[in-house]
Short mmCIF file of C-alpha atoms and ligand atoms in Angstrom, two decimals:
data_model
loop_
_atom_site.label_atom_id
_atom_site.label_comp_id
_atom_site.label_asym_id
_atom_site.label_seq_id
_atom_site.Cartn_x
_atom_site.Cartn_y
_atom_site.Cartn_z
CA UNK G 241 60.99 151.01 139.54
CA UNK G 242 58.18 154.02 138.43
CA UNK G 243 56.86 153.65 134.34
CA UNK G 244 54.65 156.12 133.55
CA UNK G 245 52.19 155.83 130.44
CA UNK G 246 50.28 157.45 128.60
CA UNK G 247 46.89 155.92 127.77
CA UNK G 248 44.35 153.93 129.18
CA UNK G 249 43.02 152.01 126.47
CA UNK G 250 44.08 147.83 125.87
CA UNK G 251 47.87 148.11 125.10
CA UNK G 252 48.53 150.79 127.78
CA UNK G 253 46.04 149.23 130.27
CA UNK G 254 48.26 145.32 129.48
CA UNK G 255 51.32 147.12 129.84
CA UNK G 256 50.90 148.21 133.40
CA UNK G 257 48.80 144.73 134.16
CA UNK G 258 52.47 142.67 133.13
CA UNK G 259 54.99 145.54 134.66
CA UNK G 260 53.30 145.46 137.75
CA UNK G 261 53.66 140.98 137.81
CA UNK G 262 56.56 141.58 136.91
CA UNK G 263 57.02 143.83 140.14
CA UNK G 264 57.21 147.64 138.21
CA UNK G 265 55.26 150.23 139.43
CA UNK G 266 53.09 151.87 136.94
CA UNK G 267 51.23 154.93 136.73
CA UNK G 268 48.75 155.24 133.64
CA UNK G 269 47.67 158.42 132.49
CA UNK G 270 44.20 159.05 130.27
CA UNK G 271 43.42 162.50 128.45
CA UNK G 272 39.44 161.03 128.83
CA UNK G 273 37.17 160.20 131.65
CA UNK G 274 36.56 156.94 130.03
CA UNK G 275 38.75 154.10 130.32
CA UNK G 276 39.45 151.63 127.01
CA UNK G 277 40.17 153.82 124.44
CA UNK G 278 38.68 152.07 121.18
CA UNK G 279 36.81 150.04 123.51
CA UNK G 280 35.30 152.46 125.22
CA UNK G 281 31.62 152.53 126.36
CA UNK G 282 28.93 154.74 128.09
CA UNK G 283 25.86 154.36 129.82
CA UNK G 284 23.25 156.77 129.09
CA UNK G 285 20.29 158.40 130.47
CA UNK G 286 18.56 155.00 130.17
CA UNK G 287 20.96 153.30 131.62
CA UNK G 288 21.74 151.66 128.48
CA UNK G 289 24.92 150.57 126.70
CA UNK G 290 26.51 152.87 123.75
CA UNK G 291 30.23 151.67 122.44
CA UNK G 292 32.56 153.03 120.60
CA UNK G 293 32.82 149.94 118.11
CA UNK G 294 30.95 146.61 118.25
CA UNK G 295 33.59 143.79 119.51
CA UNK G 296 34.39 140.44 119.01
CA UNK G 297 36.92 137.99 120.49
CA UNK G 298 38.35 135.01 118.48
CA UNK G 299 39.23 131.82 118.89
CA UNK G 300 43.15 132.69 117.50
CA UNK G 301 43.90 135.77 120.14
CA UNK G 302 45.82 133.87 122.52
CA UNK G 303 46.88 136.85 124.31
CA UNK G 304 43.83 137.88 124.88
CA UNK G 305 42.69 134.81 126.28
CA UNK G 306 45.59 134.44 128.69
CA UNK G 307 44.51 137.97 129.84
CA UNK G 308 40.82 136.75 130.54
CA UNK G 309 42.64 133.60 132.09
CA UNK G 310 44.68 135.44 134.46
CA UNK G 311 41.89 138.12 135.27
CA UNK G 312 40.08 135.11 136.45
CA UNK G 313 37.03 136.52 133.89
CA UNK G 314 37.19 134.23 131.29
CA UNK G 315 33.34 133.55 132.40
CA UNK G 316 32.83 137.08 131.01
CA UNK G 317 33.44 135.65 126.95
CA UNK G 318 29.98 134.78 125.56
CA UNK G 319 31.05 132.41 122.79
CA UNK G 320 28.88 131.46 119.90
CA UNK G 321 28.23 128.66 117.97
CA UNK G 322 31.26 128.94 115.11
CA UNK G 323 29.96 129.90 112.14
CA UNK G 324 30.21 132.83 109.55
CA UNK G 325 27.08 134.23 108.44
CA UNK G 326 27.00 136.78 105.53
CA UNK G 327 23.03 138.33 104.46
CA UNK G 328 22.85 137.80 100.61
CA UNK G 329 21.94 141.08 99.23
CA UNK G 330 20.23 139.66 96.09
CA UNK G 331 17.84 137.52 98.59
CA UNK G 332 16.94 140.43 100.92
CA UNK G 333 16.62 138.90 104.45
CA UNK G 334 17.81 135.76 103.83
CA UNK G 335 21.45 134.67 105.20
CA UNK G 336 23.91 132.65 103.72
CA UNK G 337 26.33 130.60 106.25
CA UNK G 338 29.16 128.81 106.24
CA UNK G 339 29.17 126.16 109.16
CA UNK G 340 32.25 124.87 110.85
CA UNK G 341 32.33 121.20 111.97
CA UNK G 342 33.50 119.49 114.23
CA UNK G 343 36.36 118.37 112.70
CA UNK G 344 40.49 119.24 113.32
CA UNK G 345 41.67 122.53 111.03
CA UNK G 346 42.13 123.50 108.90
CA UNK G 347 39.75 120.42 107.39
CA UNK G 348 36.69 122.48 109.61
CA UNK G 349 37.34 125.70 107.41
CA UNK G 350 37.35 123.63 104.22
CA UNK G 351 34.36 121.99 105.15
CA UNK G 352 32.37 125.10 105.67
CA UNK G 353 33.74 126.07 102.45
CA UNK G 354 32.90 123.40 100.49
CA UNK G 355 29.19 123.18 101.62
CA UNK G 356 28.16 127.04 101.26
CA UNK G 357 26.56 126.63 98.31
CA UNK G 358 24.79 130.09 97.85
CA UNK G 359 27.69 131.98 98.15
CA UNK G 360 30.24 130.01 96.23
CA UNK G 361 29.58 128.24 92.77
CA UNK G 362 32.38 125.28 92.38
CA UNK G 363 33.88 126.63 89.58
CA UNK G 364 35.09 129.38 92.56
CA UNK G 365 35.49 127.54 95.19
CA UNK G 366 38.21 125.75 92.81
CA UNK G 367 39.20 129.40 91.72
CA UNK G 368 39.74 130.06 95.35
CA UNK G 369 41.42 127.11 96.77
CA UNK G 370 44.12 127.62 93.66
CA UNK G 371 44.89 130.92 94.54
CA UNK G 372 44.33 130.32 98.59
CA UNK G 373 46.17 127.26 99.96
CA UNK G 374 49.70 128.12 98.29
CA UNK G 375 49.66 131.32 100.34
CA UNK G 376 48.56 129.46 103.29
CA UNK G 377 51.37 126.63 102.63
CA UNK G 378 54.23 129.16 102.00
CA UNK G 379 53.82 130.56 105.57
CA UNK G 380 53.65 134.07 107.01
CA UNK G 381 57.29 134.54 105.36
CA UNK G 382 54.85 134.98 101.79
CA UNK G 383 51.81 136.43 103.11
CA UNK G 384 54.52 139.43 104.55
CA UNK G 385 55.80 139.49 101.41
CA UNK G 386 52.53 140.40 99.57
CA UNK G 387 52.23 143.79 101.54
CA UNK G 388 53.13 145.43 98.23
CA UNK G 389 49.57 144.66 96.89
CA UNK G 390 45.50 145.65 97.52
CA UNK G 391 43.96 142.46 98.54
CA UNK G 392 42.23 143.31 95.09
CA UNK G 393 45.28 143.27 92.64
CA UNK G 394 46.71 139.69 94.80
CA UNK G 395 43.59 137.84 94.24
CA UNK G 396 43.74 138.81 90.43
CA UNK G 397 47.01 137.62 90.37
CA UNK G 398 45.75 134.75 91.91
CA UNK G 399 43.29 134.36 88.87
CA UNK G 400 40.61 134.96 91.15
CA UNK G 401 37.36 136.75 89.54
CA UNK G 402 35.76 139.75 90.64
CA UNK G 403 32.31 137.41 91.65
CA UNK G 404 34.07 136.66 94.36
CA UNK G 405 36.00 139.77 95.26
CA UNK G 406 32.46 141.20 95.57
CA UNK G 407 30.94 137.97 97.39
CA UNK G 408 32.96 137.54 100.31
CA UNK G 409 36.13 139.63 100.67
CA UNK G 410 34.70 143.39 100.81
CA UNK G 411 33.16 142.22 103.64
CA UNK G 412 35.72 140.59 105.03
CA UNK G 413 38.41 143.52 104.38
CA UNK G 414 35.66 146.36 105.94
CA UNK G 415 35.58 143.98 108.76
CA UNK G 416 39.16 143.34 109.23
CA UNK G 417 40.10 147.73 108.91
CA UNK G 418 36.98 149.46 107.94
CA UNK G 419 38.36 149.80 104.16
CA UNK G 420 37.33 147.63 101.14
CA UNK G 421 39.54 144.82 98.83
CA UNK G 422 41.11 147.23 96.76
CA UNK G 423 42.59 149.72 99.22
CA UNK G 424 43.72 147.43 102.00
CA UNK G 425 46.72 145.16 102.19
CA UNK G 426 46.84 141.38 100.79
CA UNK G 427 49.13 140.89 103.55
CA UNK G 428 46.22 141.79 106.15
CA UNK G 429 43.83 139.27 104.53
CA UNK G 430 46.19 136.54 103.78
CA UNK G 431 47.39 137.07 107.71
CA UNK G 432 43.68 136.92 109.17
CA UNK G 433 43.23 133.87 106.88
CA UNK G 434 46.06 132.62 108.36
CA UNK G 435 45.09 132.51 111.84
CA UNK G 436 41.50 131.17 111.71
CA UNK G 437 42.11 128.22 109.32
CA UNK G 438 45.31 127.19 111.08
CA UNK G 439 43.44 126.36 114.74
CA UNK G 440 40.34 124.40 114.84
CA UNK G 441 38.63 127.38 116.79
CA UNK G 442 40.41 130.06 115.74
CA UNK G 443 37.44 131.64 114.00
CA UNK G 444 35.30 131.06 116.21
CA UNK G 445 33.85 134.19 117.97
CA UNK G 446 32.42 135.72 121.42
CA UNK G 447 31.09 138.28 122.55
CA UNK G 448 31.74 139.84 126.24
CA UNK G 449 29.02 139.22 128.21
CA UNK G 450 28.63 143.66 129.02
CA UNK G 451 30.62 146.63 128.56
CA UNK G 452 33.97 146.82 127.80
CA UNK G 453 35.27 149.17 130.43
CA UNK G 454 33.86 147.70 133.42
CA UNK G 455 33.80 143.74 132.39
CA UNK G 456 37.37 143.94 130.84
CA UNK G 457 39.08 147.53 130.98
CA UNK G 458 38.39 147.41 135.13
CA UNK G 459 39.72 144.44 136.00
CA UNK G 460 42.82 145.17 134.35
CA UNK G 461 42.86 148.14 136.76
CA UNK G 462 41.88 146.06 139.63
CA UNK G 463 44.77 144.20 139.24
CA UNK G 464 47.27 146.94 138.52
CA UNK G 465 46.08 149.10 141.29
CA UNK G 466 46.07 145.98 144.35
CA UNK G 467 50.06 145.69 143.13
CA UNK G 468 50.55 149.44 143.85
CA UNK G 469 50.37 150.52 140.31
CA UNK G 470 47.73 153.83 139.79
CA UNK G 471 45.43 154.47 136.31
CA UNK G 472 44.41 158.34 136.26
CA UNK G 473 41.91 159.71 133.74
CA UNK G 474 41.04 163.32 132.71
CA UNK G 475 45.01 162.84 132.54
CA UNK G 476 46.07 164.42 129.49
CA UNK G 477 49.95 164.03 128.42
CA UNK G 478 50.23 167.95 127.15
CA UNK G 479 53.98 167.73 126.19
CA UNK G 480 57.19 165.44 126.21
CA UNK G 481 59.64 166.72 127.92
CA UNK G 482 62.86 166.12 127.47
CA UNK G 483 66.84 166.06 129.18
CA UNK G 484 69.80 167.92 127.49
CA UNK G 485 70.60 164.17 125.65
CA UNK G 486 66.87 163.74 124.58
CA UNK G 487 66.25 161.14 127.13
CA UNK G 488 62.94 161.54 128.71
CA UNK G 489 62.85 164.01 131.66
CA UNK G 490 58.94 163.94 132.34
CA UNK G 491 55.39 163.86 130.82
CA UNK G 492 53.40 167.45 131.17
CA UNK G 493 49.47 166.25 132.07
CA UNK G 494 47.61 169.12 131.33
CA UNK G 495 45.53 170.48 134.00
CA UNK G 496 42.01 169.96 133.50
CA UNK G 497 39.09 172.30 135.01
CA UNK G 498 41.30 175.51 136.26
CA UNK G 499 43.83 173.39 137.68
CA UNK G 500 47.43 173.56 136.90
CA UNK G 501 49.66 171.89 134.43
CA UNK G 502 51.68 168.74 136.52
CA UNK G 503 54.94 167.47 135.49
CA UNK G 504 55.00 163.31 136.71
CA UNK G 505 58.16 162.24 136.69
CA UNK G 506 59.13 158.34 136.52
CA UNK G 507 62.45 156.08 135.55
CA UNK G 508 60.80 155.06 132.89
CA UNK G 509 58.28 156.46 129.77
CA UNK G 510 55.46 154.57 127.67
CA UNK G 511 53.40 156.09 125.15
CA UNK G 512 50.12 153.72 124.72
CA UNK G 513 48.51 156.29 122.73
CA UNK G 514 47.07 156.62 119.20
CA UNK G 515 49.66 156.53 116.38
CA UNK G 516 47.75 160.40 115.72
CA UNK G 517 48.71 161.99 118.80
CA UNK G 518 52.24 160.57 119.13
CA UNK G 519 53.24 161.92 115.78
CA UNK G 520 51.68 165.15 117.13
CA UNK G 521 53.55 164.97 120.52
CA UNK G 522 56.67 163.81 119.04
CA UNK G 523 59.46 166.31 120.96
CA UNK G 524 60.82 168.26 118.05
CA UNK G 525 64.49 166.83 118.69
CA UNK G 526 63.20 163.18 118.19
CA UNK G 527 61.53 164.41 114.74
CA UNK G 528 64.91 164.00 113.30
CA UNK G 529 65.49 160.23 114.06
CA UNK G 530 64.42 158.16 111.37
CA UNK G 531 62.96 155.22 113.76
CA UNK G 532 60.08 158.58 114.55
CA UNK G 533 59.86 159.78 111.18
CA UNK G 534 58.56 156.65 109.94
CA UNK G 535 55.59 156.93 112.05
CA UNK G 536 54.21 159.40 109.35
CA UNK G 537 53.50 156.55 107.13
CA UNK G 538 50.68 155.77 109.76
CA UNK G 539 47.05 156.95 110.35
CA UNK G 540 44.10 156.22 111.74
CA UNK G 541 41.23 154.81 109.69
CA UNK G 542 38.18 156.78 109.71
CA UNK G 543 34.24 154.47 111.21
CA UNK G 544 31.27 154.90 112.73
CA UNK G 545 29.56 152.71 115.25
CA UNK G 546 25.99 152.96 114.89
CA UNK G 547 23.51 151.60 117.85
CA UNK G 548 19.28 151.17 117.38
CA UNK G 549 17.25 150.60 119.51
CA UNK G 550 13.88 149.15 117.68
CA UNK G 551 9.80 148.29 119.00
CA UNK G 552 10.28 144.78 118.51
CA UNK G 553 12.99 141.95 117.33
CA UNK G 554 14.11 142.08 113.90
CA UNK G 555 16.29 138.90 114.61
CA UNK G 556 16.94 135.90 116.98
CA UNK G 557 20.26 135.70 115.69
CA UNK G 558 22.97 135.11 118.45
CA UNK G 559 26.33 135.84 116.20
CA UNK G 560 28.47 137.96 114.38
CA UNK G 561 26.74 139.22 110.81
CA UNK G 562 28.76 140.39 107.96
CA UNK G 563 25.59 142.76 106.03
CA UNK G 564 27.12 142.52 102.45
CA UNK G 565 26.04 146.08 102.04
CA UNK G 566 27.30 149.08 100.62
CA UNK G 567 27.97 151.00 103.80
CA UNK G 568 27.69 148.93 106.62
CA UNK G 569 30.18 145.95 107.77
CA UNK G 570 29.32 144.11 110.38
CA UNK G 571 26.69 143.90 112.72
CA UNK G 572 25.05 142.28 115.88
CA UNK G 573 21.83 141.80 117.03
CA UNK G 574 23.14 142.94 121.00
CA UNK G 575 19.82 142.01 122.74
CA UNK G 576 20.64 138.52 121.41
CA UNK G 577 24.38 138.46 121.66
CA UNK G 578 25.21 140.56 125.07
CA UNK G 579 24.14 138.99 128.30
CA UNK G 580 23.86 142.69 129.85
CA UNK G 581 22.06 144.52 127.02
CA UNK G 582 19.40 140.63 126.61
CA UNK G 583 15.71 141.68 125.58
CA UNK G 584 13.83 139.15 124.67
CA UNK G 585 10.91 141.50 123.43
CA UNK G 586 13.24 144.16 121.19
CA UNK G 587 16.55 144.41 118.85
CA UNK G 588 19.34 146.58 119.91
CA UNK G 589 21.34 146.52 116.71
CA UNK G 590 25.31 147.69 117.25
CA UNK G 591 26.34 147.89 113.59
CA UNK G 592 29.80 149.28 111.97
CA UNK G 593 29.31 151.56 109.29
CA UNK G 594 33.02 151.79 107.17
CA UNK G 595 34.17 152.64 104.73
CA UNK G 596 33.49 156.06 106.86
CA UNK G 597 35.61 158.83 104.84
CA UNK G 598 32.80 159.95 103.17
CA UNK G 599 30.69 159.78 106.01
CA UNK G 600 32.54 160.98 109.21
CA UNK G 601 32.25 164.63 108.60
CA UNK G 602 28.07 164.02 107.97
CA UNK G 603 25.48 164.72 110.39
CA UNK G 604 24.26 162.04 112.16
CA UNK G 605 21.05 162.62 110.49
CA UNK G 606 22.57 161.64 107.17
CA UNK G 607 24.24 158.70 108.38
CA UNK G 608 20.93 157.09 110.29
CA UNK G 609 19.03 158.06 107.14
CA UNK G 610 21.58 155.93 105.15
CA UNK G 611 21.97 152.92 107.71
CA UNK G 612 17.95 152.55 107.46
CA UNK G 613 17.96 152.05 103.38
CA UNK G 614 20.21 149.94 104.15
CA UNK G 615 18.67 148.11 106.97
CA UNK G 616 15.45 147.91 104.76
CA UNK G 617 17.26 145.15 102.22
CA UNK G 618 18.72 143.31 105.40
CA UNK G 619 15.24 143.10 107.48
CA UNK G 620 12.79 143.33 104.51
CA UNK G 621 9.45 141.77 106.37
CA UNK G 622 10.62 144.51 109.44
CA UNK G 623 10.54 147.32 107.49
CA UNK G 624 8.15 147.33 104.84
CA UNK G 625 4.10 146.53 105.05
CA UNK G 626 1.41 148.43 106.96
CA UNK G 627 3.38 148.12 110.49
CA UNK G 628 6.78 149.05 109.96
CA UNK G 629 9.49 148.13 112.76
CA UNK G 630 10.31 151.87 114.93
CA UNK G 631 13.00 153.09 115.84
CA UNK G 632 12.75 154.08 119.15
CA UNK G 633 15.94 155.87 119.64
CA UNK G 634 19.78 155.29 118.98
CA UNK G 635 23.71 156.71 119.76
CA UNK G 636 26.38 157.00 116.98
CA UNK G 637 29.56 157.11 118.03
CA UNK G 638 32.08 158.36 115.04
CA UNK G 639 35.96 157.96 115.39
CA UNK G 640 37.53 159.89 112.84
CA UNK G 641 40.82 158.00 113.37
CA UNK G 642 41.29 154.65 114.92
CA UNK G 643 43.43 151.81 113.90
CA UNK G 644 46.21 151.97 111.63
CA UNK G 645 44.30 152.67 108.43
CA UNK G 646 46.32 149.16 106.90
CA UNK G 647 47.48 150.20 102.85
CA UNK G 648 50.41 148.43 101.18
CA UNK G 649 53.20 149.43 102.16
CA UNK G 650 52.03 150.41 106.10
CA UNK G 651 53.85 146.86 107.55
CA UNK G 652 57.43 148.92 107.21
CA UNK G 653 56.46 152.19 109.11
CA UNK G 654 54.89 149.67 112.34
CA UNK G 655 57.67 150.90 114.75
CA UNK G 656 58.55 148.38 117.74
CA UNK G 657 58.22 148.69 120.85
CA UNK G 658 61.87 149.19 121.65
CA UNK G 659 62.51 153.07 120.87
CA UNK G 660 66.33 154.70 120.23
CA UNK G 661 65.63 156.54 123.50
CA UNK G 662 66.63 154.59 125.82
CA UNK G 663 63.95 155.25 128.50
CA UNK G 664 61.19 155.37 126.40
CA UNK G 665 58.93 152.64 124.53
CA UNK G 666 55.72 152.57 122.66
CA UNK G 667 52.85 150.22 123.24
CA UNK G 668 49.82 150.32 120.91
CA UNK G 669 48.42 148.21 118.17
CA UNK G 670 49.74 150.32 115.60
CA UNK G 671 53.24 148.67 116.81
CA UNK G 672 54.19 145.82 115.71
CA UNK G 673 52.93 142.51 115.92
CA UNK G 674 51.74 140.02 113.92
CA UNK G 675 48.01 140.43 115.48
CA UNK G 676 47.52 144.06 113.30
CA UNK G 677 44.80 146.61 114.08
CA UNK G 678 43.21 144.17 116.92
CA UNK G 679 42.21 144.25 120.31
CA UNK G 680 44.46 140.76 120.55
CA UNK G 681 47.09 143.03 119.28
CA UNK G 682 46.65 145.98 120.93
CA UNK G 683 47.51 143.87 124.41
CA UNK G 684 49.92 141.90 123.01
CA UNK G 685 52.41 144.66 122.31
CA UNK G 686 51.89 146.25 125.84
CA UNK G 687 52.34 142.99 126.92
CA UNK G 688 55.91 143.09 124.44
CA UNK G 689 56.51 146.70 126.14
CA UNK G 690 56.66 145.36 130.05
CA UNK G 691 58.75 142.03 129.02
CA UNK G 692 61.19 144.53 126.62
CA UNK G 693 60.93 146.93 129.81
CA UNK G 694 62.22 144.03 131.98
CA UNK G 695 64.69 143.03 129.66
CA UNK G 696 66.33 145.99 129.10
CA UNK G 697 66.63 146.77 133.79
CA UNK G 698 68.39 143.00 133.71
CA UNK G 699 70.63 143.68 131.11
CA UNK G 700 71.73 147.59 132.87
CA UNK G 701 71.45 145.15 136.10
CA UNK G 702 73.85 142.77 134.07
CA UNK G 703 76.53 145.40 133.21
CA UNK G 704 76.06 147.98 136.17
CA UNK G 705 78.77 147.66 139.61
CA UNK G 706 75.55 148.26 141.57
CA UNK G 707 73.46 145.33 142.68
CA UNK G 708 71.01 143.32 141.05
CA UNK G 709 67.15 144.67 141.34
CA UNK G 710 65.07 141.28 142.12
CA UNK G 711 62.43 140.66 139.31
CA UNK G 712 59.76 138.45 139.43
CA UNK G 713 60.18 136.20 136.06
CA UNK G 714 57.38 136.91 133.51
CA UNK G 715 54.54 134.80 134.40
CA UNK G 716 54.21 133.65 131.24
CA UNK G 717 55.91 134.95 127.76
CA UNK G 718 54.16 136.51 124.82
CA UNK G 719 52.57 134.23 122.31
CA UNK G 720 53.52 135.90 118.98
C1 FAD Q 824 34.83 150.44 115.09
C2 FAD Q 824 35.94 149.46 115.88
C3 FAD Q 824 35.56 148.26 115.77
C4 FAD Q 824 36.89 147.15 116.33
N1 FAD Q 824 36.02 145.94 116.39
C5 FAD Q 824 36.99 144.83 116.84
C6 FAD Q 824 36.70 143.94 116.77
O1 FAD Q 824 35.98 143.49 116.45
N2 FAD Q 824 38.01 142.99 117.51
C7 FAD Q 824 39.25 143.34 117.56
O2 FAD Q 824 39.84 142.43 118.13
N3 FAD Q 824 39.50 144.69 117.16
C8 FAD Q 824 38.62 145.55 117.23
N4 FAD Q 824 38.89 147.02 117.39
C9 FAD Q 824 40.02 147.29 117.48
C10 FAD Q 824 40.49 147.87 118.47
O3 FAD Q 824 39.46 147.99 119.21
C11 FAD Q 824 41.53 148.17 118.92
O4 FAD Q 824 42.83 147.71 117.86
C12 FAD Q 824 42.39 148.53 120.02
O5 FAD Q 824 41.77 148.75 121.21
C13 FAD Q 824 43.33 149.15 120.43
O6 FAD Q 824 43.43 149.60 121.27
P1 FAD Q 824 45.59 150.58 121.69
O7 FAD Q 824 45.22 150.87 123.14
O8 FAD Q 824 46.08 150.14 120.97
O9 FAD Q 824 44.73 152.03 121.05
P2 FAD Q 824 43.51 153.01 121.87
O10 FAD Q 824 42.30 152.33 122.85
O11 FAD Q 824 43.77 154.00 120.82
O12 FAD Q 824 44.33 153.60 123.12
C14 FAD Q 824 44.95 154.56 123.56
C15 FAD Q 824 44.64 155.72 124.37
O13 FAD Q 824 45.26 156.66 124.67
C16 FAD Q 824 44.13 157.71 125.06
N5 FAD Q 824 45.34 159.20 124.43
C17 FAD Q 824 45.28 159.75 123.43
N6 FAD Q 824 45.61 161.12 123.32
C18 FAD Q 824 46.12 160.93 124.91
C19 FAD Q 824 47.00 162.50 125.57
N7 FAD Q 824 47.33 163.20 125.20
N8 FAD Q 824 47.65 161.54 127.28
C20 FAD Q 824 46.75 160.28 127.42
N9 FAD Q 824 46.22 159.40 126.88
C21 FAD Q 824 45.98 159.35 125.53
C22 FAD Q 824 42.82 157.75 124.33
O14 FAD Q 824 42.09 158.46 124.80
C23 FAD Q 824 43.26 155.93 124.29
O15 FAD Q 824 42.26 155.31 125.96
C24 FAD Q 824 37.81 147.40 116.23
C25 FAD Q 824 38.01 149.33 116.68
C26 FAD Q 824 37.09 149.71 116.41
C27 FAD Q 824 37.25 151.56 116.02
#
C-alpha cells in the first residue's frame, strides 16, 4: 500500500520509517532542498555547520532513543554529565549547578535541588517543594487540568514567590517553548518536570555528534529507501486535491525551476507539515469541519538561532547552559559538546534567542549586537580588558513559526493523528502526544500515525470480503 507524506521533518520521516517496517511503501515529499524541518542544518562555504536550532536529546525520550537503537546509531548520542548549569546574572561569569547524584528518581532530583545553595534559599526550596510535590503526586490528570493557567499564575496559586520564578522558571519556560512563564501554559512546565523527575536519567542531555540532517535524518532516509520507500526534496505540496466525497484524490506538487506541476497519487495521505502550513493548505470543503477548524487555535512561535565563532576558547564546559539573560535562552559551546564541530582552540557558541516576537523582523546586525551585549555579562573575562575576544564570523537563522505556541488552553486544539477524512492523516509534534513540541513528540507522532494507518487497514481487511493483506507486526509499540 502506497502512502504519500508531505513534509520530511522528524515526524514525516518517522512516519515513513515505521510504515516501511509495517510493509507499506511511503513516498515523502519535502518542499525544501534540505531534510529535517526544524532540525535542518546547512554547511557554509568554510565547511562549518549551522542549524535551525540548538538541539539536545533527553534521557526521558523513549521513542527517540528506541529509534536510534533501531537505526543502529545510538553511538552518535554524546551523553553529558547529569547536571543542569545556570549562569548567575548577579555574579557575571559564574555558574550555578544542579548536580544529579547516582540515586534512583526522584531522590537524585531532590538531592540536586537541596544541594544547590546559590539559586534557592532554604525558604525558597521549601516553598517550591510545597507547590511542586503535590502536583507531581497527583499525576498527569491533574497536570492536564492546569492548562487553564499560565505557569506564573499557577506558581502564585501555590504560594511560590517571584524570586523563584525569576531565578529558575524564566530559563525553563524559554528553553521549552521560547516564551516566558507569564505566557506559557502551566501544563508544559509541569509535564516536563514530571517526565524529568520520575526517571533517573530523565533530565540528562545528549548532543548529537554532528549535524541532525546527516547524522539523524539521513539514516532514516536510508532505512526508508532500502525498504522500497522514497524521499524527495524540492517537492512542495501546492494543493490537496479532493474527490467528490471530500476524500483525498492526490497531492498536487509544485514544479520548480520551470518544471510543470505534478500530481502524486497514493492509497493514503499524510500531512507532516507544520500546523501553520496545514492551515493555509486546508481544502475549502474541509473548512466547515470542526476538527480542522480547531487548528486555528494553534500557531508556531518565533525563535532565532545564533552561531558565533570566536578567536579563542570562552569556556571549556561540555554541556547545555541556561543563560538566565533577558534575550537569550539556552546555549552551548559546540566546540566542546559536538564531535564534528570540535575545536580545542576556538569556541563556537550556538545560542537560542527567545522570546523572539519583538526581534524576528529586526536585522541580523541588530540581533547580533544585542546578543554580544548579553555575552559581555556571560563572559566578562573575555570581553573586557585590552584584548577582548574577537568574533570571527556568525550565522543567524530566524524561524518565524516554529513549534506550536503552548499558551493556556492550547491542548484542546491539538488534533489527533486520525482525521475525519478516511484516507488522510496528520503527523507533527503539534498533533496530540504527551511530549509537547519536541523532537520526541515529532518522532512519536509519526509512529502513532503509522500505527493508526496499520490499525485502520487491518480493520478494513477484517470487515471486507477481500483477502486480508499480510502486514508485518509493529516492531514496537509507541511508549507514550
Ligand atoms: C530553535 C529550536 C530549538 C529546539 N530545541 C529542541 C531541543 O533541544 N529538543 C527537542 O526535543 N526539540 C527541540 N526543538 C523542537 C523540535 O525541533 C521540533 O519539535 C521538531 O523538530 C518538529 O518536527 P516536525 O516534523 O513535527 O515539524 P517540522 O520540523 O516543522 O517539519 C515539517 C516539514 O514540512 C515541510 N513543509 C512545509 N511546507 C511544506 C509543503 N508545502 N510541502 C512539503 N513539505 C512542506 C517543512 O519544510 C519541514 O521539513 C527545537 C526547535 C527549535 C526551532
